[in-house]
Amino acid sequence: ESDAGDYTCVCGDKQSTASLAVHALPVVFKEELKNEEVTEGASVSLRCELSKAAPVQWKIGSKVLKASDKYQMSQPGTTAELVIRELDVKDA
């Protein structure tokens, strides 16, 4: 999208200008989250891959998760990862 704008070709005292519009493709999941079964007290890593880098939000039900000692979120490139530590049965 940052390539959008007016481009000009100049030859001596003549010029030709055109506008370039770039339409963004929607983000899609290249790799979806997978179901996990983990023992109480352990940690789990949930990971998905997007078609391009974009901000994500992690939720459990309708509750938005925030980074803490329990929830660690990272997003290197197009991979989004959530690590949940010290799992409790209520984390299911």
PDB file of N, CA and C in Angstrom:
ATOM      1  N   GLU A   1       0.812  -1.199   0.000  1.00  0.00           N
ATOM      2  CA  GLU A   1       0.000   0.000   0.000  1.00  0.00           C
ATOM      3  C   GLU A   1       0.850   1.256   0.000  1.00  0.00           C
ATOM      4  N   SER A   2       2.068   1.179   0.573  1.00  0.00           N
ATOM      5  CA  SER A   2       2.923   2.367   0.619  1.00  0.00           C
ATOM      6  C   SER A   2       3.459   2.728  -0.768  1.00  0.00           C
ATOM      7  N   ASP A   3       3.303   1.851  -1.751  1.00  0.00           N
ATOM      8  CA  ASP A   3       3.737   2.150  -3.120  1.00  0.00           C
ATOM      9  C   ASP A   3       2.704   2.958  -3.897  1.00  0.00           C
ATOM     10  N   ALA A   4       1.526   3.170  -3.327  1.00  0.00           N
ATOM     11  CA  ALA A   4       0.483   3.942  -4.005  1.00  0.00           C
ATOM     12  C   ALA A   4       0.925   5.398  -4.137  1.00  0.00           C
ATOM     13  N   GLY A   5       0.471   6.054  -5.198  1.00  0.00           N
ATOM     14  CA  GLY A   5       0.783   7.469  -5.365  1.00  0.00           C
ATOM     15  C   GLY A   5       0.835   7.847  -6.836  1.00  0.00           C
ATOM     16  N   ASP A   6       1.285   9.059  -7.103  1.00  0.00           N
ATOM     17  CA  ASP A   6       1.402   9.563  -8.468  1.00  0.00           C
ATOM     18  C   ASP A   6       2.823   9.322  -8.968  1.00  0.00           C
ATOM     19  N   TYR A   7       2.930   8.691 -10.126  1.00  0.00           N
ATOM     20  CA  TYR A   7       4.220   8.432 -10.763  1.00  0.00           C
ATOM     21  C   TYR A   7       4.305   9.257 -12.035  1.00  0.00           C
ATOM     22  N   THR A   8       5.503   9.785 -12.306  1.00  0.00           N
ATOM     23  CA  THR A   8       5.700  10.639 -13.476  1.00  0.00           C
ATOM     24  C   THR A   8       6.913  10.174 -14.269  1.00  0.00           C
ATOM     25  N   CYS A   9       6.738  10.126 -15.579  1.00  0.00           N
ATOM     26  CA  CYS A   9       7.830   9.863 -16.510  1.00  0.00           C
ATOM     27  C   CYS A   9       8.152  11.198 -17.177  1.00  0.00           C
ATOM     28  N   VAL A  10       9.407  11.638 -17.086  1.00  0.00           N
ATOM     29  CA  VAL A  10       9.807  12.940 -17.614  1.00  0.00           C
ATOM     30  C   VAL A  10      10.829  12.731 -18.735  1.00  0.00           C
ATOM     31  N   CYS A  11      10.603  13.419 -19.865  1.00  0.00           N
ATOM     32  CA  CYS A  11      11.530  13.393 -20.997  1.00  0.00           C
ATOM     33  C   CYS A  11      11.675  14.827 -21.500  1.00  0.00           C
ATOM     34  N   GLY A  12      12.785  15.442 -21.146  1.00  0.00           N
ATOM     35  CA  GLY A  12      12.980  16.851 -21.515  1.00  0.00           C
ATOM     36  C   GLY A  12      11.933  17.716 -20.852  1.00  0.00           C
ATOM     37  N   ASP A  13      11.168  18.484 -21.688  1.00  0.00           N
ATOM     38  CA  ASP A  13      10.128  19.351 -21.130  1.00  0.00           C
ATOM     39  C   ASP A  13       8.748  18.687 -21.184  1.00  0.00           C
ATOM     40  N   LYS A  14       8.704  17.421 -21.536  1.00  0.00           N
ATOM     41  CA  LYS A  14       7.423  16.682 -21.594  1.00  0.00           C
ATOM     42  C   LYS A  14       7.356  15.712 -20.425  1.00  0.00           C
ATOM     43  N   GLN A  15       6.134  15.458 -19.978  1.00  0.00           N
ATOM     44  CA  GLN A  15       5.960  14.481 -18.906  1.00  0.00           C
ATOM     45  C   GLN A  15       4.592  13.824 -18.987  1.00  0.00           C
ATOM     46  N   SER A  16       4.531  12.641 -18.415  1.00  0.00           N
ATOM     47  CA  SER A  16       3.278  11.885 -18.342  1.00  0.00           C
ATOM     48  C   SER A  16       3.143  11.379 -16.911  1.00  0.00           C
ATOM     49  N   THR A  17       1.961  11.583 -16.326  1.00  0.00           N
ATOM     50  CA  THR A  17       1.742  11.202 -14.926  1.00  0.00           C
ATOM     51  C   THR A  17       0.544  10.264 -14.814  1.00  0.00           C
ATOM     52  N   ALA A  18       0.673   9.290 -13.927  1.00  0.00           N
ATOM     53  CA  ALA A  18      -0.429   8.363 -13.655  1.00  0.00           C
ATOM     54  C   ALA A  18      -0.488   8.095 -12.157  1.00  0.00           C
ATOM     55  N   SER A  19      -1.691   7.846 -11.677  1.00  0.00           N
ATOM     56  CA  SER A  19      -1.884   7.478 -10.276  1.00  0.00           C
ATOM     57  C   SER A  19      -1.911   5.961 -10.144  1.00  0.00           C
ATOM     58  N   LEU A  20      -1.258   5.461  -9.123  1.00  0.00           N
ATOM     59  CA  LEU A  20      -1.238   4.027  -8.841  1.00  0.00           C
ATOM     60  C   LEU A  20      -1.955   3.784  -7.524  1.00  0.00           C
ATOM     61  N   ALA A  21      -2.998   2.970  -7.570  1.00  0.00           N
ATOM     62  CA  ALA A  21      -3.717   2.563  -6.357  1.00  0.00           C
ATOM     63  C   ALA A  21      -3.363   1.104  -6.086  1.00  0.00           C
ATOM     64  N   VAL A  22      -3.070   0.784  -4.841  1.00  0.00           N
ATOM     65  CA  VAL A  22      -2.732  -0.585  -4.452  1.00  0.00           C
ATOM     66  C   VAL A  22      -3.778  -1.059  -3.450  1.00  0.00           C
ATOM     67  N   HIS A  23      -4.483  -2.122  -3.803  1.00  0.00           N
ATOM     68  CA  HIS A  23      -5.525  -2.666  -2.928  1.00  0.00           C
ATOM     69  C   HIS A  23      -4.944  -3.793  -2.077  1.00  0.00           C
ATOM     70  N   ALA A  24      -5.098  -3.660  -0.766  1.00  0.00           N
ATOM     71  CA  ALA A  24      -4.546  -4.652   0.162  1.00  0.00           C
ATOM     72  C   ALA A  24      -5.330  -5.955   0.082  1.00  0.00           C
ATOM     73  N   LEU A  25      -4.599  -7.060   0.102  1.00  0.00           N
ATOM     74  CA  LEU A  25      -5.238  -8.371   0.170  1.00  0.00           C
ATOM     75  C   LEU A  25      -5.656  -8.634   1.615  1.00  0.00           C
ATOM     76  N   PRO A  26      -6.765  -9.342   1.819  1.00  0.00           N
ATOM     77  CA  PRO A  26      -7.175  -9.659   3.187  1.00  0.00           C
ATOM     78  C   PRO A  26      -6.209 -10.661   3.819  1.00  0.00           C
ATOM     79  N   VAL A  27      -6.074 -10.583   5.124  1.00  0.00           N
ATOM     80  CA  VAL A  27      -5.243 -11.537   5.852  1.00  0.00           C
ATOM     81  C   VAL A  27      -6.035 -12.835   5.999  1.00  0.00           C
ATOM     82  N   VAL A  28      -5.377 -13.953   5.712  1.00  0.00           N
ATOM     83  CA  VAL A  28      -6.004 -15.266   5.907  1.00  0.00           C
ATOM     84  C   VAL A  28      -5.064 -16.135   6.742  1.00  0.00           C
ATOM     85  N   PHE A  29      -5.617 -17.166   7.350  1.00  0.00           N
ATOM     86  CA  PHE A  29      -4.813 -18.098   8.133  1.00  0.00           C
ATOM     87  C   PHE A  29      -4.208 -19.139   7.206  1.00  0.00           C
ATOM     88  N   LYS A  30      -2.869 -19.163   7.102  1.00  0.00           N
ATOM     89  CA  LYS A  30      -2.179 -20.196   6.333  1.00  0.00           C
ATOM     90  C   LYS A  30      -2.105 -21.483   7.154  1.00  0.00           C
ATOM     91  N   GLU A  31      -1.989 -21.316   8.478  1.00  0.00           N
ATOM     92  CA  GLU A  31      -1.995 -22.457   9.389  1.00  0.00           C
ATOM     93  C   GLU A  31      -2.853 -22.077  10.588  1.00  0.00           C
ATOM     94  N   GLU A  32      -3.895 -22.853  10.839  1.00  0.00           N
ATOM     95  CA  GLU A  32      -4.831 -22.549  11.915  1.00  0.00           C
ATOM     96  C   GLU A  32      -4.329 -23.091  13.248  1.00  0.00           C
ATOM     97  N   LEU A  33      -4.956 -22.628  14.333  1.00  0.00           N
ATOM     98  CA  LEU A  33      -4.665 -23.180  15.660  1.00  0.00           C
ATOM     99  C   LEU A  33      -5.047 -24.657  15.690  1.00  0.00           C
ATOM    100  N   LYS A  34      -4.332 -25.423  16.511  1.00  0.00           N
ATOM    101  CA  LYS A  34      -4.621 -26.852  16.649  1.00  0.00           C
ATOM    102  C   LYS A  34      -5.094 -27.135  18.073  1.00  0.00           C
ATOM    103  N   ASN A  35      -6.035 -28.074  18.214  1.00  0.00           N
ATOM    104  CA  ASN A  35      -6.501 -28.496  19.529  1.00  0.00           C
ATOM    105  C   ASN A  35      -5.346 -29.114  20.312  1.00  0.00           C
ATOM    106  N   GLU A  36      -5.331 -28.891  21.612  1.00  0.00           N
ATOM    107  CA  GLU A  36      -4.267 -29.413  22.470  1.00  0.00           C
ATOM    108  C   GLU A  36      -4.870 -30.075  23.704  1.00  0.00           C
ATOM    109  N   GLU A  37      -4.200 -31.099  24.224  1.00  0.00           N
ATOM    110  CA  GLU A  37      -4.526 -31.709  25.514  1.00  0.00           C
ATOM    111  C   GLU A  37      -3.246 -31.689  26.327  1.00  0.00           C
ATOM    112  N   VAL A  38      -3.286 -31.018  27.477  1.00  0.00           N
ATOM    113  CA  VAL A  38      -2.083 -30.808  28.275  1.00  0.00           C
ATOM    114  C   VAL A  38      -2.395 -31.101  29.742  1.00  0.00           C
ATOM    115  N   THR A  39      -1.385 -31.560  30.468  1.00  0.00           N
ATOM    116  CA  THR A  39      -1.533 -31.878  31.885  1.00  0.00           C
ATOM    117  C   THR A  39      -1.539 -30.605  32.738  1.00  0.00           C
ATOM    118  N   GLU A  40      -2.375 -30.605  33.762  1.00  0.00           N
ATOM    119  CA  GLU A  40      -2.452 -29.487  34.705  1.00  0.00           C
ATOM    120  C   GLU A  40      -1.063 -29.166  35.252  1.00  0.00           C
ATOM    121  N   GLY A  41      -0.744 -27.873  35.356  1.00  0.00           N
ATOM    122  CA  GLY A  41       0.546 -27.435  35.869  1.00  0.00           C
ATOM    123  C   GLY A  41       1.589 -27.220  34.784  1.00  0.00           C
ATOM    124  N   ALA A  42       1.361 -27.780  33.614  1.00  0.00           N
ATOM    125  CA  ALA A  42       2.318 -27.633  32.503  1.00  0.00           C
ATOM    126  C   ALA A  42       2.080 -26.314  31.776  1.00  0.00           C
ATOM    127  N   SER A  43       2.839 -26.104  30.707  1.00  0.00           N
ATOM    128  CA  SER A  43       2.660 -24.947  29.832  1.00  0.00           C
ATOM    129  C   SER A  43       2.258 -25.456  28.454  1.00  0.00           C
ATOM    130  N   VAL A  44       1.629 -24.579  27.680  1.00  0.00           N
ATOM    131  CA  VAL A  44       1.248 -24.930  26.312  1.00  0.00           C
ATOM    132  C   VAL A  44       1.533 -23.742  25.403  1.00  0.00           C
ATOM    133  N   SER A  45       1.872 -24.050  24.168  1.00  0.00           N
ATOM    134  CA  SER A  45       2.100 -23.020  23.160  1.00  0.00           C
ATOM    135  C   SER A  45       1.054 -23.195  22.060  1.00  0.00           C
ATOM    136  N   LEU A  46       0.259 -22.161  21.823  1.00  0.00           N
ATOM    137  CA  LEU A  46      -0.722 -22.153  20.742  1.00  0.00           C
ATOM    138  C   LEU A  46      -0.172 -21.254  19.645  1.00  0.00           C
ATOM    139  N   ARG A  47      -0.184 -21.752  18.403  1.00  0.00           N
ATOM    140  CA  ARG A  47       0.481 -21.033  17.326  1.00  0.00           C
ATOM    141  C   ARG A  47      -0.350 -21.099  16.050  1.00  0.00           C
ATOM    142  N   CYS A  48      -0.368 -19.989  15.308  1.00  0.00           N
ATOM    143  CA  CYS A  48      -1.010 -19.969  13.995  1.00  0.00           C
ATOM    144  C   CYS A  48      -0.161 -19.108  13.072  1.00  0.00           C
ATOM    145  N   GLU A  49      -0.355 -19.300  11.760  1.00  0.00           N
ATOM    146  CA  GLU A  49       0.409 -18.532  10.784  1.00  0.00           C
ATOM    147  C   GLU A  49      -0.536 -17.776   9.867  1.00  0.00           C
ATOM    148  N   LEU A  50      -0.222 -16.496   9.652  1.00  0.00           N
ATOM    149  CA  LEU A  50      -1.032 -15.628   8.803  1.00  0.00           C
ATOM    150  C   LEU A  50      -0.407 -15.501   7.423  1.00  0.00           C
ATOM    151  N   SER A  51      -1.191 -15.050   6.454  1.00  0.00           N
ATOM    152  CA  SER A  51      -0.685 -14.864   5.092  1.00  0.00           C
ATOM    153  C   SER A  51       0.245 -13.656   4.994  1.00  0.00           C
ATOM    154  N   LYS A  52       0.132 -12.707   5.928  1.00  0.00           N
ATOM    155  CA  LYS A  52       1.048 -11.567   5.998  1.00  0.00           C
ATOM    156  C   LYS A  52       1.029 -11.035   7.418  1.00  0.00           C
ATOM    157  N   ALA A  53       2.040 -10.282   7.774  1.00  0.00           N
ATOM    158  CA  ALA A  53       2.123  -9.735   9.129  1.00  0.00           C
ATOM    159  C   ALA A  53       0.952  -8.793   9.382  1.00  0.00           C
ATOM    160  N   ALA A  54       0.247  -9.018  10.490  1.00  0.00           N
ATOM    161  CA  ALA A  54      -0.893  -8.188  10.877  1.00  0.00           C
ATOM    162  C   ALA A  54      -1.102  -8.348  12.377  1.00  0.00           C
ATOM    163  N   PRO A  55      -1.614  -7.326  13.051  1.00  0.00           N
ATOM    164  CA  PRO A  55      -1.829  -7.445  14.493  1.00  0.00           C
ATOM    165  C   PRO A  55      -2.920  -8.470  14.799  1.00  0.00           C
ATOM    166  N   VAL A  56      -2.733  -9.220  15.884  1.00  0.00           N
ATOM    167  CA  VAL A  56      -3.732 -10.198  16.315  1.00  0.00           C
ATOM    168  C   VAL A  56      -4.147  -9.902  17.751  1.00  0.00           C
ATOM    169  N   GLN A  57      -5.248 -10.498  18.146  1.00  0.00           N
ATOM    170  CA  GLN A  57      -5.757 -10.384  19.504  1.00  0.00           C
ATOM    171  C   GLN A  57      -6.071 -11.797  19.967  1.00  0.00           C
ATOM    172  N   TRP A  58      -5.637 -12.144  21.167  1.00  0.00           N
ATOM    173  CA  TRP A  58      -5.904 -13.466  21.723  1.00  0.00           C
ATOM    174  C   TRP A  58      -7.069 -13.371  22.702  1.00  0.00           C
ATOM    175  N   LYS A  59      -7.967 -14.362  22.641  1.00  0.00           N
ATOM    176  CA  LYS A  59      -9.144 -14.389  23.518  1.00  0.00           C
ATOM    177  C   LYS A  59      -9.363 -15.792  24.058  1.00  0.00           C
ATOM    178  N   ILE A  60     -10.002 -15.885  25.212  1.00  0.00           N
ATOM    179  CA  ILE A  60     -10.581 -17.127  25.699  1.00  0.00           C
ATOM    180  C   ILE A  60     -12.060 -16.819  25.849  1.00  0.00           C
ATOM    181  N   GLY A  61     -12.888 -17.473  25.044  1.00  0.00           N
ATOM    182  CA  GLY A  61     -14.293 -17.084  24.960  1.00  0.00           C
ATOM    183  C   GLY A  61     -14.353 -15.659  24.431  1.00  0.00           C
ATOM    184  N   SER A  62     -15.047 -14.779  25.135  1.00  0.00           N
ATOM    185  CA  SER A  62     -15.128 -13.378  24.713  1.00  0.00           C
ATOM    186  C   SER A  62     -14.126 -12.490  25.450  1.00  0.00           C
ATOM    187  N   LYS A  63     -13.383 -13.070  26.401  1.00  0.00           N
ATOM    188  CA  LYS A  63     -12.426 -12.291  27.202  1.00  0.00           C
ATOM    189  C   LYS A  63     -11.108 -12.114  26.446  1.00  0.00           C
ATOM    190  N   VAL A  64     -10.698 -10.854  26.283  1.00  0.00           N
ATOM    191  CA  VAL A  64      -9.425 -10.541  25.626  1.00  0.00           C
ATOM    192  C   VAL A  64      -8.295 -10.779  26.629  1.00  0.00           C
ATOM    193  N   LEU A  65      -7.280 -11.525  26.192  1.00  0.00           N
ATOM    194  CA  LEU A  65      -6.138 -11.818  27.057  1.00  0.00           C
ATOM    195  C   LEU A  65      -5.107 -10.709  26.964  1.00  0.00           C
ATOM    196  N   LYS A  66      -4.471 -10.426  28.088  1.00  0.00           N
ATOM    197  CA  LYS A  66      -3.405  -9.433  28.136  1.00  0.00           C
ATOM    198  C   LYS A  66      -2.125 -10.134  28.579  1.00  0.00           C
ATOM    199  N   ALA A  67      -0.995  -9.661  28.094  1.00  0.00           N
ATOM    200  CA  ALA A  67       0.295 -10.244  28.465  1.00  0.00           C
ATOM    201  C   ALA A  67       0.491 -10.157  29.976  1.00  0.00           C
ATOM    202  N   SER A  68       0.979 -11.251  30.563  1.00  0.00           N
ATOM    203  CA  SER A  68       1.212 -11.325  32.006  1.00  0.00           C
ATOM    204  C   SER A  68       2.191 -12.464  32.258  1.00  0.00           C
ATOM    205  N   ASP A  69       2.416 -12.797  33.546  1.00  0.00           N
ATOM    206  CA  ASP A  69       3.255 -13.949  33.867  1.00  0.00           C
ATOM    207  C   ASP A  69       2.633 -15.229  33.322  1.00  0.00           C
ATOM    208  N   LYS A  70       1.303 -15.288  33.290  1.00  0.00           N
ATOM    209  CA  LYS A  70       0.587 -16.481  32.817  1.00  0.00           C
ATOM    210  C   LYS A  70       0.512 -16.537  31.293  1.00  0.00           C
ATOM    211  N   TYR A  71       0.239 -15.407  30.657  1.00  0.00           N
ATOM    212  CA  TYR A  71       0.055 -15.366  29.196  1.00  0.00           C
ATOM    213  C   TYR A  71       1.206 -14.593  28.552  1.00  0.00           C
ATOM    214  N   GLN A  72       1.950 -15.263  27.686  1.00  0.00           N
ATOM    215  CA  GLN A  72       3.038 -14.614  26.950  1.00  0.00           C
ATOM    216  C   GLN A  72       2.700 -14.665  25.470  1.00  0.00           C
ATOM    217  N   MET A  73       2.692 -13.512  24.835  1.00  0.00           N
ATOM    218  CA  MET A  73       2.327 -13.413  23.430  1.00  0.00           C
ATOM    219  C   MET A  73       3.517 -12.909  22.622  1.00  0.00           C
ATOM    220  N   SER A  74       3.699 -13.497  21.456  1.00  0.00           N
ATOM    221  CA  SER A  74       4.749 -13.014  20.553  1.00  0.00           C
ATOM    222  C   SER A  74       4.243 -13.141  19.128  1.00  0.00           C
ATOM    223  N   GLN A  75       4.858 -12.364  18.256  1.00  0.00           N
ATOM    224  CA  GLN A  75       4.443 -12.403  16.858  1.00  0.00           C
ATOM    225  C   GLN A  75       5.638 -12.121  15.954  1.00  0.00           C
ATOM    226  N   PRO A  76       6.533 -13.113  15.851  1.00  0.00           N
ATOM    227  CA  PRO A  76       7.649 -12.933  14.921  1.00  0.00           C
ATOM    228  C   PRO A  76       7.172 -13.126  13.483  1.00  0.00           C
ATOM    229  N   GLY A  77       7.231 -12.074  12.703  1.00  0.00           N
ATOM    230  CA  GLY A  77       6.798 -12.162  11.299  1.00  0.00           C
ATOM    231  C   GLY A  77       5.326 -12.484  11.165  1.00  0.00           C
ATOM    232  N   THR A  78       5.022 -13.562  10.470  1.00  0.00           N
ATOM    233  CA  THR A  78       3.628 -13.924  10.205  1.00  0.00           C
ATOM    234  C   THR A  78       3.105 -14.986  11.165  1.00  0.00           C
ATOM    235  N   THR A  79       3.906 -15.385  12.153  1.00  0.00           N
ATOM    236  CA  THR A  79       3.490 -16.393  13.123  1.00  0.00           C
ATOM    237  C   THR A  79       3.055 -15.715  14.422  1.00  0.00           C
ATOM    238  N   ALA A  80       1.855 -16.033  14.877  1.00  0.00           N
ATOM    239  CA  ALA A  80       1.352 -15.511  16.157  1.00  0.00           C
ATOM    240  C   ALA A  80       1.376 -16.658  17.160  1.00  0.00           C
ATOM    241  N   GLU A  81       1.921 -16.392  18.356  1.00  0.00           N
ATOM    242  CA  GLU A  81       2.055 -17.445  19.358  1.00  0.00           C
ATOM    243  C   GLU A  81       1.578 -16.954  20.720  1.00  0.00           C
ATOM    244  N   LEU A  82       0.862 -17.837  21.416  1.00  0.00           N
ATOM    245  CA  LEU A  82       0.422 -17.594  22.785  1.00  0.00           C
ATOM    246  C   LEU A  82       0.945 -18.739  23.634  1.00  0.00           C
ATOM    247  N   VAL A  83       1.701 -18.423  24.687  1.00  0.00           N
ATOM    248  CA  VAL A  83       2.157 -19.422  25.650  1.00  0.00           C
ATOM    249  C   VAL A  83       1.370 -19.197  26.931  1.00  0.00           C
ATOM    250  N   ILE A  84       0.751 -20.270  27.419  1.00  0.00           N
ATOM    251  CA  ILE A  84       0.005 -20.223  28.687  1.00  0.00           C
ATOM    252  C   ILE A  84       0.789 -21.067  29.682  1.00  0.00           C
ATOM    253  N   ARG A  85       1.159 -20.478  30.802  1.00  0.00           N
ATOM    254  CA  ARG A  85       1.973 -21.156  31.811  1.00  0.00           C
ATOM    255  C   ARG A  85       1.109 -21.637  32.971  1.00  0.00           C
ATOM    256  N   GLU A  86       1.637 -22.629  33.659  1.00  0.00           N
ATOM    257  CA  GLU A  86       0.996 -23.163  34.871  1.00  0.00           C
ATOM    258  C   GLU A  86      -0.496 -23.378  34.649  1.00  0.00           C
ATOM    259  N   LEU A  87      -0.809 -24.255  33.712  1.00  0.00           N
ATOM    260  CA  LEU A  87      -2.202 -24.513  33.337  1.00  0.00           C
ATOM    261  C   LEU A  87      -3.022 -25.043  34.502  1.00  0.00           C
ATOM    262  N   ASP A  88      -4.238 -24.577  34.552  1.00  0.00           N
ATOM    263  CA  ASP A  88      -5.238 -25.007  35.527  1.00  0.00           C
ATOM    264  C   ASP A  88      -6.422 -25.527  34.730  1.00  0.00           C
ATOM    265  N   VAL A  89      -7.238 -26.381  35.311  1.00  0.00           N
ATOM    266  CA  VAL A  89      -8.391 -26.923  34.575  1.00  0.00           C
ATOM    267  C   VAL A  89      -9.324 -25.810  34.094  1.00  0.00           C
ATOM    268  N   LYS A  90      -9.346 -24.666  34.796  1.00  0.00           N
ATOM    269  CA  LYS A  90     -10.213 -23.559  34.366  1.00  0.00           C
ATOM    270  C   LYS A  90      -9.681 -22.866  33.115  1.00  0.00           C
ATOM    271  N   ASP A  91      -8.442 -23.197  32.696  1.00  0.00           N
ATOM    272  CA  ASP A  91      -7.887 -22.626  31.467  1.00  0.00           C
ATOM    273  C   ASP A  91      -8.410 -23.328  30.217  1.00  0.00           C
ATOM    274  N   ALA A  92      -9.131 -24.443  30.372  1.00  0.00           N
ATOM    275  CA  ALA A  92      -9.655 -25.172  29.210  1.00  0.00           C
ATOM    276  C   ALA A  92     -10.713 -24.340  28.507  1.00  0.00           C
TER     277      ALA A  92
END
